[in-house]
Amino acid sequence: MDSLPDWLTPLLDAETMRAVDRWAINVRGVSSLDLMERAGAGVTRIVEHVAPDGPSVVVCGKGNNGGDGLVVARLLRETGRSVTVVCVASLGNFAGDARANLERLPGEVPLVLTEDRERSKRALTEAMVIVDALLGTGFEGEPRGAVGEAIEAVNAATAPVVSVDVPSGVDASTGVASGAAVRAAATVTFHAGKPGLWIAPGKGHAGEVHTIDIGIPHRSEIAGISDRPAPSEATIGLIEPSVLDQLPRRAAASTKFVSGHVLLAGGSRGLTGAPRMAAEAAMRAGAGYVTAFVPASLQAILATAGPPELMTSGLPDVDGGLTADGVQDVLDASKRGGALALGPGLGRSDGAAQFARELAHDAKIALVLDADGLNAHAGCLSALAGRSAPTVLTPHAGELGRLLEVGSEEIERERLGHVRAAAEQAQAVVVLKGDDTLIADPAGRVAVSPGGAPALATAGTGDVLTGVIAALLAAGLDPFTGAAASVWLHAQAGREAARRQGANEGVVASDVIAALPTVRGSVAR
């Protein structure tokens, strides 16, 4: 598998993080007890920020995550705060570093949930802040027994929760929450971010994520020192603003041909806005020129309503819907190169679906498949694997569910696994849209959007993203980089549009299109 590009900050899954911990302890000689102490100190700083004073409750499991929590309890008690410690296992079950920190704990002996239910739940009710130190990054599955009971009790309390490393009940590697899971106001994670803190549904449980250094050496600190370097083979990374450094820039000698030609095929009766928005977004994202292939009976509408720079070409249609008779016209135009955006406003007639399948199969240029172009491939996703040119799919959960023939609820439960499966099956880059938009390539690499652009939750913004991706592919970016850069640019344009409008509410897709040049210009060299 190719390594992650430098515009992705690696997110370490549980297996890799365990290997890093072992390397730090066994190869670099870092004391595991010292790592626990630094982890607890980092969590304590966040707890004090979230709730500067007042009674606190630390809820502990019996493993290292619980040991981190016991450090937090000790440090808070040393400042004079009232701290109740609730354990889900009897104290005799603590061992290793967790046992050492149990023995260091001053003051009141911890409560055991199964023995002191009423006192434990009363303490949670009265707390000003709760520290969740139940389950760590190695957890998978569904919390049961006392742990599940503790999670329910924590969620029933009103105090803000600070989770240690990962909200208990969330799979740190995938974001899956199979059962009860803590809903935190903040999560303090160690050494590196974890995928499950940035991928839904786990992202929705993590709150504000703080990644802190606990003294594990980084690769840059140990180069040349050891012949056993730190494990670092992350396959998932968080998109950084530096991805936009990959964007091509227009120079004095540039022409519209250098900037790239976007061909757009779509539109149907009642759905002429989608191709128009995708086309204009491609222009604003840097395409040299755009040609929209639309039903001939609707061409005048597109030519009149679209920007004057947009070229249109009418294709054979039946009742305002495209048919396979128009495929060859698009293929002929594509011989000059560029990228094809297929699907916005296409509609779901049988003729339109056949048009989409034949054009996607035969086009020899980079393809962005969206909306009803995706729906035309429901249940036959593998047909795209034979394409000779790059392919990018941009589904939301419902569309991906139709492609994979599973329910959208199942997609949302396990977004990472399904986007990877689709990318492998289609041999394409798949962009699973959401606040945590995931970009997966066939080799298993995944770029994760930091999100944070609620203004994009409005009709038409998916068409905007399609146009942006097509523009960057037409300019020559590889599909993984082009898709990730487009997702970041799109989210930033959403934030800029909200700033201009004064609120997320009221932003429309055309506002996002208008913001694209400003966002591109803000990172110009």
mmCIF file of C-alpha atoms in Angstrom, residues 231-459:
data_model
loop_
_atom_site.group_PDB
_atom_site.id
_atom_site.type_symbol
_atom_site.label_atom_id
_atom_site.label_comp_id
_atom_site.label_asym_id
_atom_site.label_seq_id
_atom_site.Cartn_x
_atom_site.Cartn_y
_atom_site.Cartn_z
ATOM 1 C CA PRO A 231 5.609 1.678 13.795
ATOM 2 C CA SER A 232 3.859 4.279 11.668
ATOM 3 C CA GLU A 233 2.032 2.565 8.827
ATOM 4 C CA ALA A 234 -1.215 4.480 9.125
ATOM 5 C CA THR A 235 -3.724 3.970 6.324
ATOM 6 C CA ILE A 236 -6.123 6.721 7.466
ATOM 7 C CA GLY A 237 -5.354 10.408 7.768
ATOM 8 C CA LEU A 238 -7.023 13.716 8.549
ATOM 9 C CA ILE A 239 -6.988 16.208 5.674
ATOM 10 C CA GLU A 240 -4.881 19.284 6.400
ATOM 11 C CA PRO A 241 -5.128 22.709 4.680
ATOM 12 C CA SER A 242 -1.797 21.959 3.014
ATOM 13 C CA VAL A 243 -3.676 19.717 0.571
ATOM 14 C CA LEU A 244 -4.410 22.886 -1.373
ATOM 15 C CA ASP A 245 -0.701 23.244 -2.071
ATOM 16 C CA GLN A 246 -1.319 20.506 -4.628
ATOM 17 C CA LEU A 247 -3.653 22.678 -6.691
ATOM 18 C CA PRO A 248 -2.373 23.836 -10.081
ATOM 19 C CA ARG A 249 -2.043 27.591 -10.525
ATOM 20 C CA ARG A 250 -2.612 29.642 -13.630
ATOM 21 C CA ALA A 251 0.560 31.216 -14.969
ATOM 22 C CA ALA A 252 1.108 33.916 -17.565
ATOM 23 C CA ALA A 253 1.450 31.300 -20.304
ATOM 24 C CA SER A 254 -1.576 29.263 -19.225
ATOM 25 C CA THR A 255 -4.487 28.690 -21.594
ATOM 26 C CA LYS A 256 -7.994 27.373 -21.123
ATOM 27 C CA PHE A 257 -6.735 24.043 -22.434
ATOM 28 C CA VAL A 258 -4.036 23.884 -19.744
ATOM 29 C CA SER A 259 -6.596 24.760 -17.063
ATOM 30 C CA GLY A 260 -8.687 21.810 -18.222
ATOM 31 C CA HIS A 261 -11.950 20.987 -19.957
ATOM 32 C CA VAL A 262 -14.876 19.690 -17.906
ATOM 33 C CA LEU A 263 -17.622 17.838 -19.744
ATOM 34 C CA LEU A 264 -20.849 17.588 -17.790
ATOM 35 C CA ALA A 265 -23.651 15.182 -18.716
ATOM 36 C CA GLY A 266 -26.979 15.357 -16.932
ATOM 37 C CA GLY A 267 -30.193 17.272 -16.562
ATOM 38 C CA SER A 268 -33.799 16.254 -17.092
ATOM 39 C CA ARG A 269 -37.212 17.848 -16.987
ATOM 40 C CA GLY A 270 -37.541 19.648 -13.640
ATOM 41 C CA LEU A 271 -33.861 19.051 -12.766
ATOM 42 C CA THR A 272 -31.987 21.669 -14.760
ATOM 43 C CA GLY A 273 -30.541 23.433 -11.727
ATOM 44 C CA ALA A 274 -28.201 20.566 -10.769
ATOM 45 C CA PRO A 275 -26.100 20.518 -13.956
ATOM 46 C CA ARG A 276 -25.987 24.310 -13.988
ATOM 47 C CA MET A 277 -24.620 24.449 -10.437
ATOM 48 C CA ALA A 278 -22.082 21.688 -11.092
ATOM 49 C CA ALA A 279 -20.915 23.487 -14.234
ATOM 50 C CA GLU A 280 -20.546 26.853 -12.532
ATOM 51 C CA ALA A 281 -18.747 25.258 -9.567
ATOM 52 C CA ALA A 282 -16.262 23.691 -11.993
ATOM 53 C CA MET A 283 -15.624 27.114 -13.504
ATOM 54 C CA ARG A 284 -15.137 28.784 -10.128
ATOM 55 C CA ALA A 285 -12.826 25.964 -9.021
ATOM 56 C CA GLY A 286 -10.486 26.667 -11.920
ATOM 57 C CA ALA A 287 -11.672 24.775 -15.019
ATOM 58 C CA GLY A 288 -10.612 26.426 -18.265
ATOM 59 C CA TYR A 289 -13.935 25.748 -19.928
ATOM 60 C CA VAL A 290 -17.049 23.665 -19.351
ATOM 61 C CA THR A 291 -19.423 22.003 -21.798
ATOM 62 C CA ALA A 292 -22.794 20.785 -20.525
ATOM 63 C CA PHE A 293 -24.418 17.909 -22.443
ATOM 64 C CA VAL A 294 -28.131 18.077 -21.681
ATOM 65 C CA PRO A 295 -31.440 16.976 -23.213
ATOM 66 C CA ALA A 296 -31.975 18.878 -26.457
ATOM 67 C CA SER A 297 -35.469 19.904 -25.390
ATOM 68 C CA LEU A 298 -33.998 21.626 -22.334
ATOM 69 C CA GLN A 299 -30.871 23.108 -23.909
ATOM 70 C CA ALA A 300 -32.376 26.582 -24.272
ATOM 71 C CA ILE A 301 -33.188 26.662 -20.560
ATOM 72 C CA LEU A 302 -29.608 25.799 -19.608
ATOM 73 C CA ALA A 303 -28.151 28.203 -22.152
ATOM 74 C CA THR A 304 -30.310 31.038 -20.823
ATOM 75 C CA ALA A 305 -30.131 30.320 -17.087
ATOM 76 C CA GLY A 306 -26.498 29.242 -16.897
ATOM 77 C CA PRO A 307 -23.493 31.556 -16.825
ATOM 78 C CA PRO A 308 -22.759 33.014 -20.278
ATOM 79 C CA GLU A 309 -19.394 31.239 -20.340
ATOM 80 C CA LEU A 310 -21.067 27.829 -20.212
ATOM 81 C CA MET A 311 -21.200 25.961 -23.507
ATOM 82 C CA THR A 312 -24.146 23.627 -23.995
ATOM 83 C CA SER A 313 -24.775 20.744 -26.342
ATOM 84 C CA GLY A 314 -28.193 19.174 -26.845
ATOM 85 C CA LEU A 315 -28.487 15.397 -26.870
ATOM 86 C CA PRO A 316 -31.381 13.162 -28.018
ATOM 87 C CA ASP A 317 -34.037 12.864 -25.331
ATOM 88 C CA VAL A 318 -37.413 11.379 -24.638
ATOM 89 C CA ASP A 319 -39.811 13.508 -22.557
ATOM 90 C CA GLY A 320 -36.913 15.585 -21.259
ATOM 91 C CA GLY A 321 -34.707 12.631 -20.295
ATOM 92 C CA LEU A 322 -31.445 11.554 -21.900
ATOM 93 C CA THR A 323 -31.157 8.253 -23.768
ATOM 94 C CA ALA A 324 -28.321 6.027 -24.871
ATOM 95 C CA ASP A 325 -28.532 7.621 -28.340
ATOM 96 C CA GLY A 326 -26.556 10.559 -26.942
ATOM 97 C CA VAL A 327 -23.582 8.591 -25.636
ATOM 98 C CA GLN A 328 -21.483 8.812 -28.776
ATOM 99 C CA ASP A 329 -21.716 12.610 -28.920
ATOM 100 C CA VAL A 330 -20.173 12.864 -25.460
ATOM 101 C CA LEU A 331 -17.513 10.275 -26.310
ATOM 102 C CA ASP A 332 -16.552 12.201 -29.423
ATOM 103 C CA ALA A 333 -16.160 15.405 -27.435
ATOM 104 C CA SER A 334 -14.105 13.591 -24.795
ATOM 105 C CA LYS A 335 -11.415 12.652 -27.304
ATOM 106 C CA ARG A 336 -9.821 16.040 -26.627
ATOM 107 C CA GLY A 337 -9.308 15.041 -22.984
ATOM 108 C CA GLY A 338 -10.489 16.598 -19.754
ATOM 109 C CA ALA A 339 -12.783 15.143 -17.120
ATOM 110 C CA LEU A 340 -16.419 14.056 -17.236
ATOM 111 C CA ALA A 341 -18.980 14.791 -14.517
ATOM 112 C CA LEU A 342 -21.902 12.420 -15.009
ATOM 113 C CA GLY A 343 -25.172 12.420 -13.119
ATOM 114 C CA PRO A 344 -26.325 15.828 -11.792
ATOM 115 C CA GLY A 345 -30.045 16.158 -12.515
ATOM 116 C CA LEU A 346 -29.968 13.081 -14.781
ATOM 117 C CA GLY A 347 -33.222 11.591 -13.505
ATOM 118 C CA ARG A 348 -34.132 7.927 -13.130
ATOM 119 C CA SER A 349 -35.818 7.037 -16.387
ATOM 120 C CA ASP A 350 -34.742 3.778 -17.986
ATOM 121 C CA GLY A 351 -33.197 5.697 -20.869
ATOM 122 C CA ALA A 352 -31.188 7.957 -18.571
ATOM 123 C CA ALA A 353 -29.919 4.979 -16.587
ATOM 124 C CA GLN A 354 -28.787 3.213 -19.757
ATOM 125 C CA PHE A 355 -27.110 6.431 -20.922
ATOM 126 C CA ALA A 356 -25.199 6.653 -17.644
ATOM 127 C CA ARG A 357 -24.053 3.038 -17.641
ATOM 128 C CA GLU A 358 -22.873 3.068 -21.258
ATOM 129 C CA LEU A 359 -21.128 6.434 -20.995
ATOM 130 C CA ALA A 360 -19.379 5.532 -17.738
ATOM 131 C CA HIS A 361 -18.184 2.250 -19.232
ATOM 132 C CA ASP A 362 -16.923 3.695 -22.531
ATOM 133 C CA ALA A 363 -15.478 7.088 -21.537
ATOM 134 C CA LYS A 364 -11.687 7.123 -21.655
ATOM 135 C CA ILE A 365 -11.250 10.240 -19.513
ATOM 136 C CA ALA A 366 -11.418 10.834 -15.758
ATOM 137 C CA LEU A 367 -14.966 10.403 -14.479
ATOM 138 C CA VAL A 368 -16.858 11.873 -11.529
ATOM 139 C CA LEU A 369 -20.066 9.897 -10.987
ATOM 140 C CA ASP A 370 -22.767 11.495 -8.859
ATOM 141 C CA ALA A 371 -26.484 11.510 -8.079
ATOM 142 C CA ASP A 372 -28.528 9.502 -10.593
ATOM 143 C CA GLY A 373 -25.332 8.492 -12.367
ATOM 144 C CA LEU A 374 -24.665 6.517 -9.195
ATOM 145 C CA ASN A 375 -28.219 5.229 -8.929
ATOM 146 C CA ALA A 376 -27.903 3.843 -12.458
ATOM 147 C CA HIS A 377 -25.164 1.558 -11.112
ATOM 148 C CA ALA A 378 -27.130 0.248 -8.126
ATOM 149 C CA GLY A 379 -26.244 -3.392 -7.662
ATOM 150 C CA CYS A 380 -23.679 -3.363 -10.477
ATOM 151 C CA LEU A 381 -20.872 -1.365 -8.880
ATOM 152 C CA SER A 382 -18.204 -3.788 -10.070
ATOM 153 C CA ALA A 383 -18.987 -2.833 -13.678
ATOM 154 C CA LEU A 384 -16.932 0.307 -13.071
ATOM 155 C CA ALA A 385 -13.819 -1.694 -12.211
ATOM 156 C CA GLY A 386 -12.993 -2.212 -15.867
ATOM 157 C CA ARG A 387 -12.614 1.480 -16.649
ATOM 158 C CA SER A 388 -9.219 2.491 -18.008
ATOM 159 C CA ALA A 389 -9.288 6.075 -16.668
ATOM 160 C CA PRO A 390 -9.580 7.405 -13.095
ATOM 161 C CA THR A 391 -12.997 7.177 -11.479
ATOM 162 C CA VAL A 392 -14.397 9.111 -8.503
ATOM 163 C CA LEU A 393 -17.792 8.284 -6.970
ATOM 164 C CA THR A 394 -19.493 10.815 -4.687
ATOM 165 C CA PRO A 395 -22.384 9.082 -2.865
ATOM 166 C CA HIS A 396 -24.200 10.021 0.280
ATOM 167 C CA ALA A 397 -25.198 7.152 2.585
ATOM 168 C CA GLY A 398 -28.412 6.365 0.722
ATOM 169 C CA GLU A 399 -26.686 6.223 -2.660
ATOM 170 C CA LEU A 400 -23.860 4.081 -1.311
ATOM 171 C CA GLY A 401 -26.433 1.763 0.220
ATOM 172 C CA ARG A 402 -28.068 1.321 -3.193
ATOM 173 C CA LEU A 403 -24.691 0.672 -4.820
ATOM 174 C CA LEU A 404 -23.830 -2.002 -2.232
ATOM 175 C CA GLU A 405 -27.419 -3.229 -1.843
ATOM 176 C CA VAL A 406 -27.612 -2.564 1.880
ATOM 177 C CA GLY A 407 -29.717 -0.136 3.893
ATOM 178 C CA SER A 408 -28.522 3.420 4.477
ATOM 179 C CA GLU A 409 -28.748 2.788 8.232
ATOM 180 C CA GLU A 410 -26.172 0.026 7.860
ATOM 181 C CA ILE A 411 -23.901 2.399 5.911
ATOM 182 C CA GLU A 412 -24.146 4.978 8.694
ATOM 183 C CA ARG A 413 -23.390 2.377 11.370
ATOM 184 C CA GLU A 414 -20.098 1.410 9.737
ATOM 185 C CA ARG A 415 -19.085 4.139 7.309
ATOM 186 C CA LEU A 416 -15.390 3.262 7.132
ATOM 187 C CA GLY A 417 -15.895 -0.402 6.269
ATOM 188 C CA HIS A 418 -18.472 0.306 3.589
ATOM 189 C CA VAL A 419 -16.582 3.104 1.832
ATOM 190 C CA ARG A 420 -13.520 0.875 1.647
ATOM 191 C CA ALA A 421 -15.582 -2.015 0.304
ATOM 192 C CA ALA A 422 -17.082 0.187 -2.408
ATOM 193 C CA ALA A 423 -13.675 1.562 -3.435
ATOM 194 C CA GLU A 424 -12.283 -1.946 -3.775
ATOM 195 C CA GLN A 425 -15.298 -3.273 -5.654
ATOM 196 C CA ALA A 426 -15.411 -0.369 -8.134
ATOM 197 C CA GLN A 427 -11.623 0.084 -8.278
ATOM 198 C CA ALA A 428 -12.362 3.757 -7.823
ATOM 199 C CA VAL A 429 -11.932 6.567 -5.349
ATOM 200 C CA VAL A 430 -15.155 6.801 -3.335
ATOM 201 C CA VAL A 431 -16.175 9.994 -1.547
ATOM 202 C CA LEU A 432 -18.756 9.154 1.130
ATOM 203 C CA LYS A 433 -20.281 12.519 1.951
ATOM 204 C CA GLY A 434 -21.055 13.750 5.463
ATOM 205 C CA ASP A 435 -19.596 15.991 8.133
ATOM 206 C CA ASP A 436 -16.850 13.345 8.299
ATOM 207 C CA THR A 437 -16.596 12.963 4.504
ATOM 208 C CA LEU A 438 -14.432 9.897 3.782
ATOM 209 C CA ILE A 439 -12.300 9.549 0.651
ATOM 210 C CA ALA A 440 -11.205 5.935 0.081
ATOM 211 C CA ASP A 441 -9.009 4.536 -2.661
ATOM 212 C CA PRO A 442 -8.919 0.904 -3.865
ATOM 213 C CA ALA A 443 -5.749 0.187 -1.869
ATOM 214 C CA GLY A 444 -7.489 1.011 1.420
ATOM 215 C CA ARG A 445 -6.116 4.488 2.076
ATOM 216 C CA VAL A 446 -8.704 6.848 3.546
ATOM 217 C CA ALA A 447 -8.636 10.629 3.875
ATOM 218 C CA VAL A 448 -11.029 12.053 6.475
ATOM 219 C CA SER A 449 -12.447 15.562 6.338
ATOM 220 C CA PRO A 450 -12.356 17.475 9.639
ATOM 221 C CA GLY A 451 -15.835 18.719 8.701
ATOM 222 C CA GLY A 452 -17.235 21.642 10.620
ATOM 223 C CA ALA A 453 -19.198 23.195 7.729
ATOM 224 C CA PRO A 454 -22.903 22.907 8.666
ATOM 225 C CA ALA A 455 -23.792 25.507 6.032
ATOM 226 C CA LEU A 456 -23.376 22.748 3.440
ATOM 227 C CA ALA A 457 -26.519 21.003 4.727
ATOM 228 C CA THR A 458 -28.641 22.427 1.922
ATOM 229 C CA ALA A 459 -29.829 21.331 -1.518
#
